[in-house]
XYZ file of C-alpha atoms in Angstrom:
585
model
C 81.637 90.467 92.390
C 84.523 88.976 91.698
C 84.162 84.995 91.824
C 87.014 84.463 90.171
C 88.888 86.342 93.287
C 87.480 84.388 96.099
C 89.226 81.804 97.169
C 88.838 79.065 100.692
C 90.778 75.838 101.131
C 90.078 73.637 103.801
C 93.503 73.904 105.343
C 96.845 75.542 105.856
C 96.329 79.267 106.477
C 92.965 78.770 105.169
C 91.901 75.704 107.948
C 93.074 75.432 110.994
C 92.906 74.450 115.090
C 94.215 77.533 116.527
C 93.248 75.125 120.276
C 92.145 72.155 120.856
C 88.245 74.013 120.956
C 88.212 76.692 117.985
C 88.846 76.607 114.463
C 90.187 79.674 112.916
C 87.987 80.516 108.623
C 89.623 82.434 106.607
C 88.287 83.819 103.293
C 89.762 85.901 100.113
C 87.264 88.030 97.698
C 88.518 91.002 95.782
C 89.653 94.364 97.342
C 86.660 96.443 98.308
C 84.655 94.012 96.182
C 81.993 92.597 98.688
C 79.913 93.965 101.849
C 80.569 91.455 103.458
C 81.024 87.117 104.443
C 79.360 85.185 107.224
C 80.665 81.214 107.663
C 77.527 79.013 107.851
C 79.094 76.209 110.062
C 77.768 73.238 111.956
C 78.612 69.523 112.541
C 76.994 67.404 109.304
C 75.784 64.426 111.594
C 73.490 67.093 113.738
C 72.928 69.297 111.177
C 69.597 71.258 112.231
C 70.723 71.462 116.637
C 74.633 72.868 115.438
C 74.094 75.204 113.273
C 75.611 78.801 113.664
C 76.144 81.671 111.594
C 78.995 83.695 112.792
C 79.978 87.575 110.482
C 83.579 86.810 109.429
C 85.473 90.425 110.075
C 88.060 92.155 107.319
C 91.137 91.029 109.535
C 93.714 92.903 106.461
C 93.670 93.611 103.126
C 96.902 94.374 100.557
C 97.077 95.678 97.134
C 94.912 93.317 95.191
C 92.056 90.941 97.945
C 90.809 91.514 101.526
C 91.128 88.924 103.772
C 87.928 88.217 105.934
C 88.348 86.232 108.905
C 86.814 84.457 112.105
C 87.155 81.588 114.870
C 84.419 78.770 114.642
C 84.342 76.341 118.455
C 81.986 73.757 117.181
C 80.323 71.675 119.436
C 81.399 67.933 119.313
C 85.252 69.413 117.627
C 84.376 68.267 114.430
C 82.916 71.002 111.192
C 80.883 71.395 107.984
C 80.685 75.134 106.758
C 80.088 76.955 103.980
C 80.826 81.430 102.997
C 78.019 83.483 102.516
C 79.600 86.001 99.941
C 77.235 89.169 99.784
C 76.743 92.266 97.448
C 73.893 94.723 98.851
C 70.851 91.685 97.625
C 72.822 89.769 95.302
C 74.348 86.435 97.740
C 77.004 83.664 96.589
C 77.693 80.792 98.239
C 81.426 79.737 98.026
C 81.315 75.276 98.287
C 84.447 72.752 98.209
C 83.695 72.574 94.651
C 81.868 75.450 93.352
C 80.357 78.506 93.596
C 76.866 78.748 93.494
C 74.053 81.481 93.902
C 71.793 78.808 95.876
C 73.119 77.147 98.745
C 72.376 73.293 98.360
C 70.465 72.136 101.332
C 73.937 71.703 104.068
C 75.430 69.708 104.636
C 76.186 68.768 100.540
C 79.442 70.299 98.778
C 80.471 72.621 101.804
C 83.689 72.389 103.371
C 84.829 69.695 106.050
C 86.814 70.622 108.740
C 86.856 66.689 110.234
C 88.165 66.551 113.714
C 90.703 68.578 116.453
C 93.411 65.887 116.180
C 95.539 66.947 119.560
C 97.915 65.207 117.626
C 97.704 67.525 114.872
C 98.124 70.981 116.031
C 100.686 73.595 115.938
C 101.300 74.590 118.866
C 104.355 77.123 119.302
C 106.077 78.226 123.018
C 104.615 79.906 125.678
C 106.788 81.462 126.407
C 107.565 82.795 123.081
C 104.595 85.031 123.272
C 105.813 87.169 126.005
C 109.349 86.988 124.452
C 112.129 89.090 124.329
C 114.983 88.525 122.285
C 118.323 89.994 122.345
C 120.585 88.433 119.383
C 124.601 88.939 120.549
C 127.396 88.100 118.664
C 129.706 86.379 121.158
C 133.429 87.837 119.416
C 131.965 91.563 119.557
C 129.761 91.475 123.110
C 132.283 91.529 125.372
C 135.373 90.625 126.469
C 135.895 89.087 129.952
C 138.816 86.705 129.270
C 141.729 88.311 128.174
C 143.787 85.139 128.849
C 141.640 83.065 125.723
C 141.938 85.777 123.098
C 142.841 84.279 119.729
C 146.750 85.068 118.021
C 146.339 88.865 116.830
C 143.905 89.834 119.190
C 143.000 94.059 118.440
C 141.784 96.678 121.152
C 138.692 96.467 121.752
C 137.112 98.723 119.721
C 138.644 98.318 116.453
C 137.474 98.882 112.799
C 135.767 95.011 112.313
C 136.928 92.990 109.447
C 136.212 89.466 107.900
C 138.785 87.892 110.223
C 139.914 90.229 112.704
C 138.986 89.082 115.813
C 139.054 91.395 119.338
C 138.307 88.951 122.110
C 134.770 88.320 123.134
C 133.946 86.138 125.068
C 131.157 83.759 127.258
C 132.923 85.350 130.592
C 132.124 88.494 128.699
C 128.568 88.006 128.575
C 128.579 86.147 132.193
C 129.715 89.792 132.817
C 127.015 92.189 131.480
C 123.432 90.066 132.413
C 123.189 92.702 134.988
C 122.846 94.947 131.957
C 120.601 92.660 129.643
C 118.379 92.188 132.456
C 117.974 95.830 133.377
C 117.451 96.791 129.601
C 114.000 94.954 130.185
C 114.924 91.539 127.848
C 114.851 88.090 128.990
C 115.569 85.787 126.193
C 119.601 85.775 124.521
C 119.888 84.320 120.954
C 123.564 83.735 120.738
C 125.388 83.278 116.685
C 127.606 80.245 117.109
C 129.647 79.337 119.319
C 131.133 76.290 118.455
C 134.868 74.754 117.667
C 135.266 77.270 113.861
C 137.750 78.801 113.119
C 136.317 82.314 111.495
C 135.312 85.844 113.524
C 131.221 84.624 112.876
C 131.324 81.064 113.610
C 129.689 80.017 111.226
C 132.114 76.986 109.621
C 131.818 74.201 112.035
C 134.360 72.152 112.930
C 133.083 70.909 116.595
C 129.490 70.035 117.221
C 129.718 69.424 120.468
C 132.605 72.147 121.716
C 132.681 75.777 122.797
C 134.938 77.487 120.506
C 138.280 77.988 123.266
C 138.839 81.322 122.834
C 134.393 81.921 124.047
C 135.391 80.114 126.676
C 134.134 75.753 127.377
C 131.026 73.868 127.325
C 131.086 74.199 131.425
C 131.263 77.849 131.073
C 128.161 77.542 128.997
C 126.035 75.503 131.265
C 126.679 78.930 133.968
C 125.340 80.589 131.314
C 123.129 79.324 130.839
C 121.860 78.806 133.601
C 122.699 82.237 135.310
C 120.278 83.132 132.476
C 116.828 80.945 133.968
C 117.802 82.061 136.919
C 117.142 85.587 136.087
C 113.979 84.574 133.457
C 116.098 84.826 130.377
C 115.942 82.203 128.076
C 118.842 80.786 125.633
C 118.585 79.636 121.811
C 121.525 78.895 120.052
C 122.436 78.418 116.012
C 122.749 75.937 114.772
C 124.785 75.473 110.997
C 123.522 72.188 109.687
C 123.054 72.990 106.310
C 127.007 72.986 106.127
C 130.165 72.842 108.089
C 134.071 73.933 107.872
C 136.167 72.502 105.276
C 138.017 71.815 108.382
C 135.543 69.169 109.488
C 136.839 66.345 110.334
C 134.905 63.605 107.983
C 135.520 66.173 104.917
C 139.537 67.391 105.563
C 138.897 62.418 105.258
C 137.703 63.451 101.845
C 139.739 66.192 100.179
C 142.402 63.239 101.639
C 141.389 60.170 100.636
C 138.517 61.076 97.514
C 135.848 58.076 96.613
C 137.278 55.662 98.921
C 137.285 58.160 101.821
C 133.934 56.009 104.209
C 133.055 59.590 104.462
C 132.084 61.011 101.218
C 128.711 60.575 100.899
C 128.210 63.042 104.395
C 128.641 65.659 101.223
C 127.755 66.824 98.078
C 130.631 65.247 95.745
C 129.945 65.800 92.618
C 133.648 64.797 91.049
C 136.311 64.325 92.543
C 139.319 65.400 93.777
C 137.191 67.785 96.230
C 138.658 71.225 94.797
C 138.364 74.527 93.630
C 138.748 74.877 90.134
C 138.598 78.612 88.481
C 135.721 79.534 91.772
C 133.970 76.770 91.933
C 134.291 74.160 93.508
C 133.341 70.319 93.079
C 131.510 70.206 95.806
C 128.124 71.300 96.826
C 128.593 74.171 99.267
C 126.818 78.028 101.223
C 126.889 79.877 98.016
C 130.236 79.526 96.489
C 132.269 79.495 99.187
C 134.907 76.198 98.981
C 135.731 76.780 103.193
C 132.100 75.848 103.745
C 131.317 72.339 102.061
C 126.843 71.405 102.219
C 126.308 68.525 104.081
C 124.368 65.946 102.359
C 121.100 65.564 105.151
C 119.500 62.453 103.685
C 122.596 60.525 103.922
C 121.519 58.211 107.211
C 124.638 58.767 108.983
C 125.414 63.045 108.812
C 121.763 63.133 109.780
C 122.430 60.953 112.779
C 124.821 63.118 113.708
C 123.308 65.908 113.762
C 120.649 65.479 115.376
C 122.461 64.373 118.169
C 124.016 67.589 118.205
C 121.195 69.064 118.474
C 119.500 66.885 121.436
C 122.792 67.466 123.951
C 122.894 70.730 123.920
C 119.229 70.929 124.436
C 119.526 68.194 126.986
C 123.008 68.901 128.606
C 123.290 72.258 128.132
C 120.004 73.073 128.730
C 119.156 75.433 125.883
C 116.573 76.813 125.229
C 115.599 76.651 121.063
C 117.806 76.414 117.902
C 117.555 78.901 115.033
C 118.662 77.145 112.424
C 121.213 78.680 109.578
C 120.193 78.409 105.847
C 117.538 75.652 106.500
C 115.999 76.411 103.484
C 118.826 74.800 102.234
C 117.983 72.090 104.411
C 115.954 69.174 103.412
C 112.017 69.092 104.950
C 112.908 65.526 106.268
C 115.616 65.995 108.087
C 114.042 69.585 109.438
C 110.794 67.038 110.285
C 112.813 64.420 112.166
C 114.181 67.240 113.893
C 111.714 68.400 115.662
C 110.387 65.568 116.898
C 114.547 65.220 118.132
C 114.231 68.641 119.742
C 110.950 68.328 120.722
C 111.176 64.708 122.606
C 114.367 66.355 124.810
C 112.369 69.741 125.471
C 108.658 69.972 124.821
C 108.668 73.650 125.046
C 111.695 74.668 122.750
C 111.507 77.016 120.378
C 112.797 76.604 116.170
C 113.552 79.126 114.304
C 114.646 78.482 110.918
C 116.380 80.848 108.893
C 113.420 81.749 105.751
C 114.011 85.526 104.447
C 110.973 84.596 102.369
C 107.134 83.767 102.375
C 107.654 79.909 104.726
C 104.255 78.576 104.942
C 105.917 75.176 104.012
C 108.551 75.228 107.072
C 104.921 76.525 109.316
C 102.114 74.121 109.654
C 103.281 72.025 113.200
C 106.258 69.932 111.470
C 109.059 71.305 111.093
C 109.341 75.137 112.954
C 107.772 77.083 115.690
C 109.033 81.114 113.736
C 110.720 82.132 111.307
C 113.371 85.151 110.519
C 110.750 86.855 110.093
C 112.704 88.858 107.038
C 110.043 90.331 105.319
C 108.486 91.695 107.971
C 112.021 94.156 108.527
C 111.859 95.329 105.050
C 108.897 96.623 104.924
C 108.799 98.695 108.011
C 112.292 100.015 106.920
C 110.613 100.993 103.595
C 108.129 102.252 105.166
C 110.129 104.068 108.092
C 112.240 106.114 105.043
C 109.708 107.094 103.266
C 109.548 104.426 100.379
C 105.893 103.604 100.675
C 102.299 106.072 101.645
C 100.781 104.703 104.413
C 98.182 102.560 102.212
C 100.466 100.354 100.506
C 101.977 99.513 104.415
C 98.707 98.346 105.896
C 98.042 96.204 102.580
C 102.129 95.639 102.936
C 101.453 94.318 107.184
C 97.892 93.036 105.942
C 99.689 90.638 103.205
C 102.251 89.148 105.585
C 99.720 88.812 108.829
C 97.232 86.401 105.955
C 100.764 84.047 104.842
C 100.823 82.660 108.215
C 98.315 80.726 111.234
C 97.494 82.809 114.065
C 99.580 81.062 116.318
C 102.738 81.613 114.335
C 102.420 85.609 113.549
C 102.260 85.741 117.371
C 105.754 84.104 118.387
C 107.126 84.628 113.873
C 110.692 86.545 114.483
C 110.024 89.671 114.134
C 113.619 92.011 113.359
C 115.144 95.589 112.384
C 118.490 94.344 111.557
C 121.324 91.661 112.721
C 124.325 90.162 111.352
C 123.395 89.917 108.269
C 122.118 93.707 107.493
C 123.214 96.857 108.058
C 123.024 98.737 111.961
C 120.064 100.112 112.370
C 120.331 103.109 112.675
C 122.693 103.527 109.720
C 119.130 102.752 107.749
C 117.575 105.187 108.729
C 120.029 107.895 108.019
C 121.031 108.262 111.988
C 117.734 109.956 112.906
C 116.588 108.928 116.039
C 112.819 110.313 114.817
C 112.230 107.384 112.376
C 114.796 104.356 114.260
C 111.955 105.587 116.931
C 108.819 104.686 114.756
C 110.261 101.801 113.380
C 111.105 100.600 117.185
C 107.347 101.657 118.413
C 106.162 98.898 116.015
C 109.071 96.976 116.127
C 107.283 96.300 120.274
C 103.396 97.174 119.456
C 103.540 94.464 116.285
C 102.453 90.781 116.824
C 105.571 88.302 116.779
C 107.959 87.605 118.969
C 110.566 90.878 119.115
C 114.693 90.344 118.099
C 116.419 93.621 119.215
C 120.657 93.517 117.966
C 123.310 94.295 120.183
C 124.275 97.729 120.021
C 121.021 98.659 118.710
C 120.514 100.025 122.186
C 122.904 102.599 122.782
C 122.779 104.247 118.894
C 126.290 102.306 117.493
C 126.064 102.506 113.257
C 128.035 100.474 110.578
C 126.576 99.603 107.412
C 126.892 96.213 105.959
C 128.873 93.045 107.173
C 131.157 93.296 108.487
C 130.099 96.743 109.163
C 127.703 96.323 111.433
C 129.419 93.678 113.553
C 131.118 96.398 115.054
C 131.843 96.343 119.238
C 129.880 96.681 121.841
C 130.338 100.058 123.710
C 130.664 100.024 127.526
C 131.228 103.227 128.766
C 128.011 104.627 129.149
C 129.926 108.174 128.161
C 130.288 107.391 124.972
C 126.152 105.643 124.739
C 122.933 107.292 123.228
C 121.400 106.842 126.905
C 118.438 108.730 125.667
C 118.226 105.711 123.179
C 118.774 103.474 125.197
C 115.958 104.654 127.741
C 112.900 104.844 124.710
C 113.996 101.243 124.496
C 113.652 100.002 127.310
C 110.181 102.092 128.223
C 109.027 100.377 125.250
C 110.248 96.290 126.163
C 108.866 97.021 130.374
C 105.297 98.595 127.445
C 105.160 95.383 126.148
C 106.350 93.139 129.077
C 103.162 95.183 131.559
C 100.841 94.648 128.221
C 99.374 91.192 126.736
C 97.407 92.890 124.295
C 100.534 93.835 123.247
C 101.550 90.377 122.741
C 98.240 88.490 121.873
C 95.919 91.259 120.549
C 94.556 91.520 117.661
C 96.040 93.860 115.164
C 94.119 96.061 112.946
C 94.814 99.817 111.026
C 92.342 102.519 111.923
C 93.325 104.884 109.191
C 96.501 104.206 105.981
C 95.607 106.795 103.064
C 97.827 107.261 99.356
C 100.235 109.749 99.501
C 100.543 109.461 103.387
C 102.892 108.726 105.346
C 100.973 108.751 108.866
C 98.719 105.514 110.294
C 96.455 105.153 113.066
C 96.254 101.361 114.199
C 95.284 98.898 117.463
C 96.064 96.376 119.582
C 92.989 94.702 121.645
C 92.508 92.563 123.412
C 89.097 91.783 126.190
C 91.106 94.217 129.283
C 92.718 96.799 126.929
C 92.344 98.746 123.615
C 95.932 100.654 122.420
C 96.098 102.847 119.465
C 99.255 104.068 118.070
C 99.835 107.409 116.036
C 102.744 107.981 114.044
C 103.159 111.188 111.661
C 105.911 109.467 109.448
C 106.748 112.615 107.973
C 109.294 115.404 107.872
C 106.053 118.375 109.604
C 103.470 118.319 111.870
C 100.569 116.808 111.780
C 97.658 116.772 113.930
C 95.700 112.779 112.699
C 92.268 112.405 113.445
C 90.134 109.297 114.274
C 86.588 109.276 115.023
C 86.476 107.688 118.661
C 83.352 108.297 120.440
C 83.959 106.378 123.924
C 86.414 109.459 126.247
C 88.469 107.177 128.694
C 91.440 107.279 126.724
C 94.653 107.761 128.117
C 98.336 108.405 126.830
C 100.160 105.188 127.530
C 103.097 105.967 128.724
C 102.341 109.283 130.704
C 98.926 108.915 131.725
C 97.964 111.932 131.094
C 94.497 111.804 130.322
C 92.968 112.084 126.567
C 89.348 112.989 124.972
C 87.707 112.957 122.007
C 85.602 115.726 120.838
C 82.557 114.798 119.313
C 83.128 112.036 118.762
C 86.635 113.137 116.951
C 90.134 111.712 118.179
C 92.657 114.707 117.047
C 95.878 113.962 117.924
C 98.845 116.460 117.219
C 102.448 115.122 116.652
C 106.010 116.651 115.502
C 107.556 115.709 112.742
C 108.047 111.682 113.105
C 106.240 111.477 116.078
C 103.702 109.249 117.894
C 101.853 108.601 121.124
C 100.390 105.686 122.508
C 96.683 106.001 123.497
C 94.742 103.109 125.691
C 92.216 102.461 127.400
C 90.882 99.295 129.757
C 87.710 96.963 128.653
C 87.653 95.832 131.446
C 84.812 98.319 133.197
C 82.771 97.541 130.157
C 82.205 93.608 131.085
C 79.045 92.243 133.107
């Protein structure tokens, strides 16, 4: 056994409280290097009467490691533990200070989880586990009130450019809530709605006022109230990393220079604040001189932005915040942000925009979730033929082991957004590939999000092409694709196992793009079969019971001599399920 590959620390994603009674433990070993891992657990004050061995499950693998996991319910909320790692007749014990061939007298040198404190528990909003989000860029969704159109508004459906407008507004959203409800979504994520000179609104001038081209605060309140009456949650976009150069405090800096009372609201490196040879003398988002970066460590800035965050939660009753460029804002700010938002609404959902491993923000003191771009990158690469099944399984396993389970259950999974090419364009306009990716999205752990228009076949390359106007003429929509999305949303909403059940890859091989995986809880067991290849395939996997049925058609499906054989068209899929309650006593 390769001892150097074994790893565990008694914190973070390796040992954490899942709820007030349960602790999750994880251990890493070299891939395919050990036979089993057993957790030896007990209470250090009464080891004799609380000692319990738990056989750990291999929860995931990547290209280098296996990850083992178990849940422990300590009698007294305290836990001492070690791990026995076995290969054939050989055992080693993974301890707090060493790896040994023999176990010391318990609980000497054991790891400790001192106590499950409810106040320290990382709790995420329960509703987010059940949410199916729909992302809306209001300017491109629907024009419900031509009277508030910006000057120079172009005809709906024209070519999107970086600076043009088509007149979309909140009245348009209000008028199409029936359509969203029919699709089946139960949460909306709005890109920024506040006063801004741009069409995307990520350069904000007034953080407490809805842009008049969209409506006003009262109209947004009506939209939120109407959404809530339909069981739809609403999440807004918080742009707290930077503002517009037209933001009044920054205008004061431009006018008064180092004598401005607002000079410390920003990161001014040299006065005057100006752009020299394309590089601003102040910190910005990227190198965009029209988006000066806030100094969020400044007490006045912090108080101002936290008041904004609280205002929209309390006054308009929104259900959460998506945080733009969240990784470029200091952690102290986000810790205070969480306290303010959760005090205003303990059920608020906080999603950070971080494009890489985000564990630093997901330890219970900052965000509930992040936009899971590593997920979308992996899924789209796989279903575009960029890797075989075993590589995909390893990548997905690695993603699942990045975060604690409560985060995995609400991580914000997406296949496209206003910052990426359209899904249908990414897959070469092959709807079969798109459907495989969407099936995976809706049968995987996490909170799925649809980018407006993907469900009716909108195409588009990089920004601004990915920000086309929504097509409302049903004759120009792909209604077959729409019905597919509606079906997958309904399936996910119907079954808790697809939202909270365990995930496991059952079959994934080298040089083979096909996969089989499962989702299951105590009530129902799903298996998903995917032929990610351009030729017909029959996939086979051992299955003993014969009580399977097609989850979408209800047709009975039975194995032959303990093997299930599923024939699939090119880029085809099938979802099977069986009821587990009949086996419970």
